[in-house]
Short mmCIF file of C-alpha atoms and ligand atoms in Angstrom, two decimals:
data_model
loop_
_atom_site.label_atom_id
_atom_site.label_comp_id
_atom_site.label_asym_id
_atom_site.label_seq_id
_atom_site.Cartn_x
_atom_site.Cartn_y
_atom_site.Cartn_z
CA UNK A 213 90.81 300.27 90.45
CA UNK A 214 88.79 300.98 93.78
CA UNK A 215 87.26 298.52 95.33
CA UNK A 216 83.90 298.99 98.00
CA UNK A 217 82.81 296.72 100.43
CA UNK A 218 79.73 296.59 102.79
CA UNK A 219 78.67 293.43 104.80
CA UNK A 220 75.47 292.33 106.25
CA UNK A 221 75.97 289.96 108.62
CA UNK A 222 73.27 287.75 110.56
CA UNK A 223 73.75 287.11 114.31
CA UNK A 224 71.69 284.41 116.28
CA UNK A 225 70.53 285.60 119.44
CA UNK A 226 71.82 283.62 122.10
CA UNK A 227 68.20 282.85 123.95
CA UNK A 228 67.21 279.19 124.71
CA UNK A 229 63.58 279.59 122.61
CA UNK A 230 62.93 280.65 119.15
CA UNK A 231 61.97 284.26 118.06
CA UNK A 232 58.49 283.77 118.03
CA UNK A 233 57.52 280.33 119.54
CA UNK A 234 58.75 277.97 122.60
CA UNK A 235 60.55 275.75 120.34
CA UNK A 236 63.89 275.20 121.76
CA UNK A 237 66.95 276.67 119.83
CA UNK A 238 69.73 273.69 120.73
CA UNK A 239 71.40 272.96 118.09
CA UNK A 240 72.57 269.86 115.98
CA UNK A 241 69.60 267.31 117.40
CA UNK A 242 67.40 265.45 115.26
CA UNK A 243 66.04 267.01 112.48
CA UNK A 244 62.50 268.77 112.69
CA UNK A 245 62.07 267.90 116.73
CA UNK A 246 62.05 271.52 117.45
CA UNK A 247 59.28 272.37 115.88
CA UNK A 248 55.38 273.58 116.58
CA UNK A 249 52.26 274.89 114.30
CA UNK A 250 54.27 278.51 114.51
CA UNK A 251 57.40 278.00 113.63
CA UNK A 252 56.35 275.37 110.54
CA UNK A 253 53.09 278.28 109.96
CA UNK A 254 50.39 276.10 109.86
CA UNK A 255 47.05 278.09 109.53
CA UNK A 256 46.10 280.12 112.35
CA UNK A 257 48.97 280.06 114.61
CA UNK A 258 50.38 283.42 115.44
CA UNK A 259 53.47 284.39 116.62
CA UNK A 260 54.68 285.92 120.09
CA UNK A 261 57.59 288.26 120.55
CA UNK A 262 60.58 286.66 122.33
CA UNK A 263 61.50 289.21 125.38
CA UNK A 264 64.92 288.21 126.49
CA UNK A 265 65.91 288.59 121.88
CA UNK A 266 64.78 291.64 121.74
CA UNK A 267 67.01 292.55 124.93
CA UNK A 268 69.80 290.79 123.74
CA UNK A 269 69.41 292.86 120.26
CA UNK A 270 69.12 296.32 122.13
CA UNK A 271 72.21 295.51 124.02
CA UNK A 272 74.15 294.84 120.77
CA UNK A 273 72.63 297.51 119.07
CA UNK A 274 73.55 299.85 122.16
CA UNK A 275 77.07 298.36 122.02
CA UNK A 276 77.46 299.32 118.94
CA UNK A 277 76.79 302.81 118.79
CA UNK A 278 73.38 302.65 117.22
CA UNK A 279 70.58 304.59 118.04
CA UNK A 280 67.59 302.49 119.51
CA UNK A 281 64.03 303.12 118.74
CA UNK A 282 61.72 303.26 121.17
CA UNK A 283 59.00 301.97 118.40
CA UNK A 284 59.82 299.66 115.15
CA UNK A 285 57.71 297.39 113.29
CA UNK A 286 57.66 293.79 111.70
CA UNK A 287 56.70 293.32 108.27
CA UNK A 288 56.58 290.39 106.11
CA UNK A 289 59.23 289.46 103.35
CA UNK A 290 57.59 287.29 101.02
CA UNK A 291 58.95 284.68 98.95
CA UNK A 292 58.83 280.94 98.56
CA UNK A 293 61.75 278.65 99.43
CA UNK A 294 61.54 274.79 100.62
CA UNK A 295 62.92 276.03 103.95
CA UNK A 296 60.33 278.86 104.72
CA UNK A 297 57.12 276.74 105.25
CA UNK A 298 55.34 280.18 105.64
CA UNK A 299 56.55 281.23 102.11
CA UNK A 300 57.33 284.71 104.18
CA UNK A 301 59.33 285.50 106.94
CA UNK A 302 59.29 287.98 109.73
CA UNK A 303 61.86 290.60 109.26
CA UNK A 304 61.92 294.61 110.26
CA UNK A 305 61.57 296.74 106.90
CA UNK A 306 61.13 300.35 106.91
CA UNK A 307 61.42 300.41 110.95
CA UNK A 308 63.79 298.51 112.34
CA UNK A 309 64.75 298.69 116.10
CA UNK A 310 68.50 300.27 115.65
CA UNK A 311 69.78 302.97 113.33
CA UNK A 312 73.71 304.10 112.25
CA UNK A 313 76.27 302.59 114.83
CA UNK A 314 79.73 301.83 114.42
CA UNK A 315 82.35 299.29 114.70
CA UNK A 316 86.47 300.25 115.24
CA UNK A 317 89.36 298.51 112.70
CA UNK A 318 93.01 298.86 113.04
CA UNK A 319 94.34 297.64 109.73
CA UNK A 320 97.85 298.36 108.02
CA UNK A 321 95.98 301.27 106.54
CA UNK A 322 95.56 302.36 110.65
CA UNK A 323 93.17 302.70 112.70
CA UNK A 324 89.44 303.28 110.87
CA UNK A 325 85.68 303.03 112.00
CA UNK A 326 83.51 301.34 109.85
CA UNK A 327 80.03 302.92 109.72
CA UNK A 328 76.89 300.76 110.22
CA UNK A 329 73.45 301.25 108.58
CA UNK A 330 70.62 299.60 110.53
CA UNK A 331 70.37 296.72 113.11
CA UNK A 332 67.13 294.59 112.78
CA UNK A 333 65.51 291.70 114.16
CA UNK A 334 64.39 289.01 111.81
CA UNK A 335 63.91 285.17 112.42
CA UNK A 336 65.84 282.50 110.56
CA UNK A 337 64.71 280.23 107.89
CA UNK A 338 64.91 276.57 108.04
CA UNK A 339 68.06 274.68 106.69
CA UNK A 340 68.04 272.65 103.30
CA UNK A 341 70.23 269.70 102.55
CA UNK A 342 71.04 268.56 98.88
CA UNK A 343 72.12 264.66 99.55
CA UNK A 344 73.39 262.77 96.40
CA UNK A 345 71.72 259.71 96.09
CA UNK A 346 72.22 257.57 92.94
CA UNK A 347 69.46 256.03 92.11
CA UNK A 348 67.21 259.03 93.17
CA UNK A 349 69.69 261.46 91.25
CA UNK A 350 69.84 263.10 94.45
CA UNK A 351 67.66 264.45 96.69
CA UNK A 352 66.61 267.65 98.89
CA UNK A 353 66.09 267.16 102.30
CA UNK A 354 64.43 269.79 104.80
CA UNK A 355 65.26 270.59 108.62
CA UNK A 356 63.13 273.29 109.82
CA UNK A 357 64.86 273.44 113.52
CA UNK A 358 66.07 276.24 112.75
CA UNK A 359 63.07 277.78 111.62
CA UNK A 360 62.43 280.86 113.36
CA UNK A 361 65.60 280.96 115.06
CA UNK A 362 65.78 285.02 117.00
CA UNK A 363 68.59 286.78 114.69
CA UNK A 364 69.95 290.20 114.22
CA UNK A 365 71.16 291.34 111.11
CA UNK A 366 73.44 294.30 110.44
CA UNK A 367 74.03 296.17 107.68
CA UNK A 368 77.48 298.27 107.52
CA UNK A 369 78.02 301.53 105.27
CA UNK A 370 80.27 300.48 102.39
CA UNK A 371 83.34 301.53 103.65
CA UNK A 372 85.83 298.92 103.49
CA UNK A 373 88.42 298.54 100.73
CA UNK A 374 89.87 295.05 100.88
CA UNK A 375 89.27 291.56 102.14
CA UNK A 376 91.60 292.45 105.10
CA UNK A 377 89.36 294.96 106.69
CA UNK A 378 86.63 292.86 106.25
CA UNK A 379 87.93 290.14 107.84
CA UNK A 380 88.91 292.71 110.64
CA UNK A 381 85.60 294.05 111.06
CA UNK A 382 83.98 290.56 111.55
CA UNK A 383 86.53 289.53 113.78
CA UNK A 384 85.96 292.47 115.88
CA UNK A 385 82.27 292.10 115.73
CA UNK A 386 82.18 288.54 117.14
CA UNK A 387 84.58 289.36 120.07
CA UNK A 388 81.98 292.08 120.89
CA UNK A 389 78.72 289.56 120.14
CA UNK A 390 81.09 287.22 122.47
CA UNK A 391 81.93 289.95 125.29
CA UNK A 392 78.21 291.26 125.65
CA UNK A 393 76.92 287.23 125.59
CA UNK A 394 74.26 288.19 123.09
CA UNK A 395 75.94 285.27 120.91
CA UNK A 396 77.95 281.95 120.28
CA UNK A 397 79.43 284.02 117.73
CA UNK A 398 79.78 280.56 116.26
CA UNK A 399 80.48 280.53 112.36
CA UNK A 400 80.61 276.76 111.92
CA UNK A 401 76.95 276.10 113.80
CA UNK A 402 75.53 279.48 111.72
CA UNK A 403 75.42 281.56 114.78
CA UNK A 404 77.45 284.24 112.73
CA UNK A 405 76.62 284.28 108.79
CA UNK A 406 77.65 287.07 105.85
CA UNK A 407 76.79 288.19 103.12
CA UNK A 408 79.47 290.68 101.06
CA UNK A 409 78.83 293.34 98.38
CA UNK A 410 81.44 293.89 96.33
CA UNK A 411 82.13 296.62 93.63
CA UNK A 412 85.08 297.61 91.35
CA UNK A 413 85.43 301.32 89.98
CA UNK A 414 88.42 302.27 87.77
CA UNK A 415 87.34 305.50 88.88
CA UNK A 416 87.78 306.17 92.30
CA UNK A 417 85.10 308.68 92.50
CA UNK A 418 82.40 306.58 91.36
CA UNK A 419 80.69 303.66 92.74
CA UNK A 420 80.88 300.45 90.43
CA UNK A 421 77.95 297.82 90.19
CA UNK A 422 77.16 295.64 93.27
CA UNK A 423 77.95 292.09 93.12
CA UNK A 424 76.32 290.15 95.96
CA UNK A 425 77.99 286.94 97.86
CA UNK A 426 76.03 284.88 99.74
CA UNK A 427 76.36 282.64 102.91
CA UNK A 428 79.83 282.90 103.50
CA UNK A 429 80.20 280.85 106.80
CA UNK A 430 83.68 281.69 107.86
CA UNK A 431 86.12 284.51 108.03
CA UNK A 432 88.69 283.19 105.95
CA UNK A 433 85.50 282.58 103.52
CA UNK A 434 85.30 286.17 103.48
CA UNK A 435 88.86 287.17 102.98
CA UNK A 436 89.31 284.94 99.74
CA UNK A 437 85.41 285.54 97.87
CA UNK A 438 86.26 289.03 98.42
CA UNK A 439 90.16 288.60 96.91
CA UNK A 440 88.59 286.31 93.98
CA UNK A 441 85.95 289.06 93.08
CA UNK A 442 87.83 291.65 93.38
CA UNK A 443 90.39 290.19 91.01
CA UNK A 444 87.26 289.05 88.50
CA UNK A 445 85.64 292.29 88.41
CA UNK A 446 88.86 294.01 87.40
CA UNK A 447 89.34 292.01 84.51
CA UNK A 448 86.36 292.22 83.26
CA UNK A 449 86.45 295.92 83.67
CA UNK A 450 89.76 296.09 82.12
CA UNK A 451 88.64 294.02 79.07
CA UNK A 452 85.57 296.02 78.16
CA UNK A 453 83.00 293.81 79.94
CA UNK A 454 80.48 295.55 82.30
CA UNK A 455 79.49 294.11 85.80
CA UNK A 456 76.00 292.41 86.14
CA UNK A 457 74.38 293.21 89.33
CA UNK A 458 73.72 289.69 90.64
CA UNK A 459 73.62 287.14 93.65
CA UNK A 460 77.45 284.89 93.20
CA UNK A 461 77.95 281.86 95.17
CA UNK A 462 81.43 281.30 96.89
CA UNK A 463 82.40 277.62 96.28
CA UNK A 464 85.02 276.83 98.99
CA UNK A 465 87.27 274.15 97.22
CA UNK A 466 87.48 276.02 94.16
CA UNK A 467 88.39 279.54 95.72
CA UNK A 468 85.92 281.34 92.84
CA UNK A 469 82.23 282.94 92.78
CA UNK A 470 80.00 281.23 90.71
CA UNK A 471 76.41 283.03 89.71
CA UNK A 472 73.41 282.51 91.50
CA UNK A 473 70.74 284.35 90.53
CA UNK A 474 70.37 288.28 89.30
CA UNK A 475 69.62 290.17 92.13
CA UNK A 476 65.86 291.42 93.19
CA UNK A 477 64.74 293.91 93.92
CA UNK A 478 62.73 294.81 97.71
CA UNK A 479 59.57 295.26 95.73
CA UNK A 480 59.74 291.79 94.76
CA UNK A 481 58.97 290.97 98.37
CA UNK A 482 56.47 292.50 98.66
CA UNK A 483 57.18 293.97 101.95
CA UNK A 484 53.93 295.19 104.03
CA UNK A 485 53.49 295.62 108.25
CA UNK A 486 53.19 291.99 110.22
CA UNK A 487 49.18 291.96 110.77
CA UNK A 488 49.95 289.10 113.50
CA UNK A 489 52.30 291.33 115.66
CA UNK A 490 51.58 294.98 117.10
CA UNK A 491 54.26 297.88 116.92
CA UNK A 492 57.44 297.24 119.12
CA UNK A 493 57.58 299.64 121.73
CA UNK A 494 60.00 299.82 123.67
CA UNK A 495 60.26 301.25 127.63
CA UNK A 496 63.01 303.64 128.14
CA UNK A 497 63.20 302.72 131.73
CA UNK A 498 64.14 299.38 130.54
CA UNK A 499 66.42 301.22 127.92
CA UNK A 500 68.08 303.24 130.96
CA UNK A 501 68.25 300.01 132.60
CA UNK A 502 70.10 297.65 129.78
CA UNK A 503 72.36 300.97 128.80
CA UNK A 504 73.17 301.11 132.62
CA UNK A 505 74.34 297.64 132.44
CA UNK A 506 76.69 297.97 129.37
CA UNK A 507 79.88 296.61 130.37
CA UNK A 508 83.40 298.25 129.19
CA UNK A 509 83.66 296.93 125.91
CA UNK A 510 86.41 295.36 124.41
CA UNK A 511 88.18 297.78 122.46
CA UNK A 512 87.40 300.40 124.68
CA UNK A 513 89.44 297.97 127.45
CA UNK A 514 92.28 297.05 124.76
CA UNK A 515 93.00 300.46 124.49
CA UNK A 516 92.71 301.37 128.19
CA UNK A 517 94.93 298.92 128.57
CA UNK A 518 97.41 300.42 126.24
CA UNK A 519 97.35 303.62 127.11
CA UNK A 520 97.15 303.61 131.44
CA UNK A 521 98.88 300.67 132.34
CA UNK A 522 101.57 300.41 129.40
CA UNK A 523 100.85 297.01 128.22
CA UNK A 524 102.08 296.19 124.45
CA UNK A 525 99.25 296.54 121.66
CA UNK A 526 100.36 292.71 121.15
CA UNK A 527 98.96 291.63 125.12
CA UNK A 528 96.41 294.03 125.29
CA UNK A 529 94.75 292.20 122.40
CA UNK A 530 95.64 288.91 123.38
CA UNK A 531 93.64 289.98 127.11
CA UNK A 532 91.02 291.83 125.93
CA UNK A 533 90.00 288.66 123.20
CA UNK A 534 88.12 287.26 125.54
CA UNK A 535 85.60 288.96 128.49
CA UNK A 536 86.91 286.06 131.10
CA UNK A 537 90.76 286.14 130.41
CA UNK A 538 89.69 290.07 130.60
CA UNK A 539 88.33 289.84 134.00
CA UNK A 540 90.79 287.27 135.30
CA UNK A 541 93.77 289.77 134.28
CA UNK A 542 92.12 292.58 135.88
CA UNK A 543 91.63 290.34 139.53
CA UNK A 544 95.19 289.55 139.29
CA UNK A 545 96.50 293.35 138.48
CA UNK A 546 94.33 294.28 141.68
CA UNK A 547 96.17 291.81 143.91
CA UNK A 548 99.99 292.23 142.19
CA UNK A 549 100.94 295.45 140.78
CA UNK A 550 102.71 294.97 137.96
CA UNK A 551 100.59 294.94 135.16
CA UNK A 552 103.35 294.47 132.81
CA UNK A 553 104.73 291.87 134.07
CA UNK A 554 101.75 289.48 134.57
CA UNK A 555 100.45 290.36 130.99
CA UNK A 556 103.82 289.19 129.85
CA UNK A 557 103.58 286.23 132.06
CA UNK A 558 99.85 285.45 130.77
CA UNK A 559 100.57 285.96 127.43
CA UNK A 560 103.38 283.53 127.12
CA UNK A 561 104.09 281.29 130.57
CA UNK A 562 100.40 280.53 131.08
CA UNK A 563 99.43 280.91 127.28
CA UNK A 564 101.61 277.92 126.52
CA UNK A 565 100.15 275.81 129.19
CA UNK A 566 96.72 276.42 127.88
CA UNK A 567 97.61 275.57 124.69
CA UNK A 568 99.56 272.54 125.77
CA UNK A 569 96.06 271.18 127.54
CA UNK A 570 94.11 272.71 125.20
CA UNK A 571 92.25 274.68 127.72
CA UNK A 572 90.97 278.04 128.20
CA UNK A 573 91.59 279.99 131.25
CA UNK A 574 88.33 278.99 133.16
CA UNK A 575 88.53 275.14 132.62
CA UNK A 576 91.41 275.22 134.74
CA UNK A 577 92.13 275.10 138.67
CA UNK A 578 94.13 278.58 137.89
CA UNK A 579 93.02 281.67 139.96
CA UNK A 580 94.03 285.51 139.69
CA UNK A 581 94.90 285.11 143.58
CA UNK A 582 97.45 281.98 142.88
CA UNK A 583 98.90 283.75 139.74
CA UNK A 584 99.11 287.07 141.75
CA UNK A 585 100.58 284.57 144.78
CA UNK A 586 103.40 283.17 142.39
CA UNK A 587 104.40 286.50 140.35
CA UNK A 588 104.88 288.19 143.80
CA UNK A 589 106.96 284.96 145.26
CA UNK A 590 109.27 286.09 141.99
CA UNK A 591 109.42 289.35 142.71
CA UNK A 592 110.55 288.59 146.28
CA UNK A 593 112.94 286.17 144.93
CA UNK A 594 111.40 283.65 147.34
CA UNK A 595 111.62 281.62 144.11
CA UNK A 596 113.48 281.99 140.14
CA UNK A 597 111.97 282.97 137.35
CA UNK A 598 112.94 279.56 136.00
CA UNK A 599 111.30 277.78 139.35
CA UNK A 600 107.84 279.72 138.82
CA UNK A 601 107.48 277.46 135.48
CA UNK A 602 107.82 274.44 137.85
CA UNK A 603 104.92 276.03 140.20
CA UNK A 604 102.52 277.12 137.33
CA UNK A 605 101.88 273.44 136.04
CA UNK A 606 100.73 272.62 139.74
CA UNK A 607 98.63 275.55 139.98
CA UNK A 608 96.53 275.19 137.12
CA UNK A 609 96.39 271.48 136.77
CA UNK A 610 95.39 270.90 140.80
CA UNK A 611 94.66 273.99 142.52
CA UNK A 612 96.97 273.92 145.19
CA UNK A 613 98.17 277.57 146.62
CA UNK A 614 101.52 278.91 145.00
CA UNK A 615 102.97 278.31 149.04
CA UNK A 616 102.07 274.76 149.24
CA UNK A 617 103.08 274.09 145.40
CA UNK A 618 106.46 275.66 146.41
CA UNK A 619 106.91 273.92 149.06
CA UNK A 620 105.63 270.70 147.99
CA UNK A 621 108.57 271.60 145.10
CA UNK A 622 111.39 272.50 147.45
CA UNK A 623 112.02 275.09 145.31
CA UNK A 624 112.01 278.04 147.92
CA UNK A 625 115.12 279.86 146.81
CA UNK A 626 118.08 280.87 149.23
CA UNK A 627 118.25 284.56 149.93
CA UNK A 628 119.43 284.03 152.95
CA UNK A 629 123.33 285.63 152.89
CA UNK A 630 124.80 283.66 155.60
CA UNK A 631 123.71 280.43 153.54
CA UNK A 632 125.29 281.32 150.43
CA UNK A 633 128.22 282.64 152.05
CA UNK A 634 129.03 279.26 153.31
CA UNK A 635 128.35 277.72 149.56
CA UNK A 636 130.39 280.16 148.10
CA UNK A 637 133.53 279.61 150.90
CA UNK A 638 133.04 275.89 149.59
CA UNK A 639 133.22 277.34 146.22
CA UNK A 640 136.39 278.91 146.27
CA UNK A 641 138.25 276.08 148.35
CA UNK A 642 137.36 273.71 145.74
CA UNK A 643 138.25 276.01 142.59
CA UNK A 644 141.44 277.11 143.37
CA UNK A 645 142.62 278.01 139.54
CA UNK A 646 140.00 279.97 139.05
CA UNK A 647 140.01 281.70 141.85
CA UNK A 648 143.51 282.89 140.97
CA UNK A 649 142.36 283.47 137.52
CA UNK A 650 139.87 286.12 138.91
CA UNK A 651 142.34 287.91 141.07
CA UNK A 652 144.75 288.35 138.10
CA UNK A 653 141.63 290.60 136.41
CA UNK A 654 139.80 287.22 134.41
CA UNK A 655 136.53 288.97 135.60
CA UNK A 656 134.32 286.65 133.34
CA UNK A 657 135.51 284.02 135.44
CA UNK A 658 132.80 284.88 138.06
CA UNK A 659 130.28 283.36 135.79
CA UNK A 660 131.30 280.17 136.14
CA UNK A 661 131.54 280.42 139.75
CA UNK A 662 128.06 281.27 140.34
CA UNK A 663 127.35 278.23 138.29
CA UNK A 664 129.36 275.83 140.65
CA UNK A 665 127.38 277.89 143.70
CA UNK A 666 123.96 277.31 142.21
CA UNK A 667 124.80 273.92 141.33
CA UNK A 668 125.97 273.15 145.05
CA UNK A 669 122.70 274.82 146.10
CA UNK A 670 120.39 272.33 143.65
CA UNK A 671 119.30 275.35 141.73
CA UNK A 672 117.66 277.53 144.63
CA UNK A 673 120.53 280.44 145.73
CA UNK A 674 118.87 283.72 144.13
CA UNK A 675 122.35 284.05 141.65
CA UNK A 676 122.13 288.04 142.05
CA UNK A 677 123.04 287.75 145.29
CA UNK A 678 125.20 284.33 144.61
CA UNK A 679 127.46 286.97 142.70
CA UNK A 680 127.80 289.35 144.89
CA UNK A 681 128.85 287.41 147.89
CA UNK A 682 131.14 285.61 145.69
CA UNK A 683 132.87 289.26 144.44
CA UNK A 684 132.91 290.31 148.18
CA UNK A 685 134.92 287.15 149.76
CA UNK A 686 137.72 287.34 146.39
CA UNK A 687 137.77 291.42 146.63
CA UNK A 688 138.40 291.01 150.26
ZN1 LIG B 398 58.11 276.56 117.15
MN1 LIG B 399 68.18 288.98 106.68
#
């Protein structure tokens, strides 16, 4: 059996009004407060194109491979729900802003690109809640804040095979939507929603019928309706039953697709041009000028990472997750070159701390100069390895320089020779069996020698060199 998959996923805009109002797009306040006659489409109000989300949806689009048109068009999709007051909403049809595109994957099966349709720009519908009431039988209420909400919704080519690589692709996707600020990214508020099409072929050369899942609001959402259809269409296949093409709901406690509806088709909307909004056309100065501010994107980093400075595919993922841990990496690489090394240190020294706090990076007092300060105070062996885990606390709870926190420690360590020579003269008056022990070829006895220097120092001789003065004065 062969399974297909292709997403569409719906991405709200991260602007502070709606798509095609003033209405304000914070979310979780009172129900209906954001609302006005054109977002609720009372008669006569008209709608008017929201700049900075149709920026925002060129920058994804850009970021994603896809080519931009310099002219699209609204149309109306028409269809009554409670939540769409308008009984239509604004979407892009037959000319949306963004065309092909695609989006990286490295799954067991390697690394793949998934293909992308179309980007468009659409606004939201509002948000229905079904609240059991007993003695009403329960009830439907209706918040239309989100009505009108800016989104973009993309449509991928149906090349995935398995819940994994969708789950891959959408995790990719919302680092990027993250990176290029264009969106919370935010499954559990609806900032990130997707729909899955799913279809089983025992013949690998054909396409099987499309089953449609709807609303699927997190990734691990995803992963399992896709797993549980997958497995349902198969059997169904295998015991002589053909596949409906329908709408299935995902029900979350039960792990199984239930159905929803059989599936329209466009005409049904009755798609035709927006009459309330001209053509979108777009400037391509201000095309040069958004493409010219494209940042390095995240894979692209990951793998720069990877290939010129040598890091692990492990920490170049873990750094490139985020655009800020990104950036603070790179400021502390500039000021201590060892990129290795302070990966390694971020990705498991500082990582722990975070976690411990339950931080991230920026709501701390931790800079790329203090971090730089305290991996080169290693490398110096001003202080231990073991010492710096003292330090790092101080640094990214207070602020204080990785000098002062040092000091303020009294952890400098002793690589001064004539000071350890006089600890280790104290060492071998005081340990006179082993000291014999050593001369008579017991060379593992050095070990705990050291330890009786470092103890005598409270922890701060640098032990390399602890050793060697100690193997000098018994040679000698
Ligand atoms: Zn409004
Ligand atoms: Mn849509």
């Amino acid at each position: 059996m062969t399974t297909t998959i292709g997403l569409e996923i719906h991405v709200q805009l991260a602007t502070r009004t709606k798509m095609f109002c003033g209405c304000s797009t914070t979310f979780g306040d009172e129900p209906n407060t954001h609302v006005c006659p054109v977002c609720l489409g009372l008669p006569g109000a008209l709608p008017t194109l929201n700049a900075e989300a149709v920026h925002l949806a060129i920058t994804l689009a850009m970021a994603l491979g896809c080519e931009v048109h310099e002219v699209s068009e609204f149309s109306r999709k028409n269809y009554f729900y409670p939540d769409l007051p308008k009984s239509y909403q604004i979407t892009q049809f037959d000319r949306p802003i963004a065309t092909v595109g695609s989006v990286p994957i490295v799954t067991e099966r390697g690394a793949r690109s998934i293909r992308l349709t179309r980007a468009h720009i659409e606004e939201d519908a509002g948000k229905s809640m079904h609240v059991a009431d007993i003695t009403l039988g329960g009830e439907t209420l209706v918040d239309f804040n989100r009505c009108g909400m800016p989104l973009i919704e993309i449509v991928t080519e149906p090349d995935m095979q398995s819940g994994d690589e969708a789950y891959e692709f959408l995790r990719n996707l919302r680092r990027l939507v993250r990176w290029l600020g264009v969106s919370s990214g935010d499954m559990e508020k609806g900032a990130m929603r997707c729909d899955v099409n799913v279809s089983v072929s025992p013949d690998p050369a054909l396409r099987g019928t499309k089953v449609e899942i709807k609303n699927l609001n997190s990734f691990r959402s995803v992963k399992r309706a896709i797993d549980y259809e997958e497995q349902r269409q198969a059997q169904c296949l295998g015991g002589g039953t053909s596949i409906v093409s329908e709408t299935r709901h995902f029900d979350e406690v039960q792990g199984t697709t239930t159905v929803m509806r059989s599936k329209e088709a466009s005409n049904d909307y009755r798609y035709f041009p927006e009459p309330d909004l001209p053509l979108l056309q777009l400037d391509s100065t201000e095309l040069e000028s958004l493409r010219a501010q494209m940042p390095e994107l995240p894979w692209e980093m990951q793998s720069r990472f990877e290939r010129d400075l040598g890091l692990s595919p492990y920490d170049a993922a873990l750094l490139t997750e985020e655009r800020s841990t990104a950036e603070f990496f790179q400021q502390t690489i500039a000021l201590y070159n060892n990129p290795k090394k302070a990966a390694s240190y971020m990705g498991t020294e500082v990582a722990r701390l975070l976690n411990e706090r339950g931080k991230t990076l920026s709501e701390t007092q931790l800079t790329p100069a203090a971090l730089a300060g305290l991996l080169t105070m290693v490398e110096n062996n001003t202080i231990s390895n073991t010492a710096s885990k003292d330090v790092l606390p101080l640094l990214v709870d207070t602020g204080v320089t990785p000098a002062e926190a040092v000091k303020n420690l009294g952890l400098e360590q002793v690589s001064d020779a004539s000071a350890i020579k006089d600890y280790a003269c104290e060492v071998i008056a005081e340990n006179a069996t082993q000291v014999e022990q050593f001369k008579s070829g017991k060379e593992a006895v050095l070990g705990f020698l050291v330890g009786q220097l470092m103890k005598k120092s409270k922890g701060k001789a640098n032990p390399k060199l602890a050793g060697e003065v100690l193997r000098t004065l018994l040679k000698s």
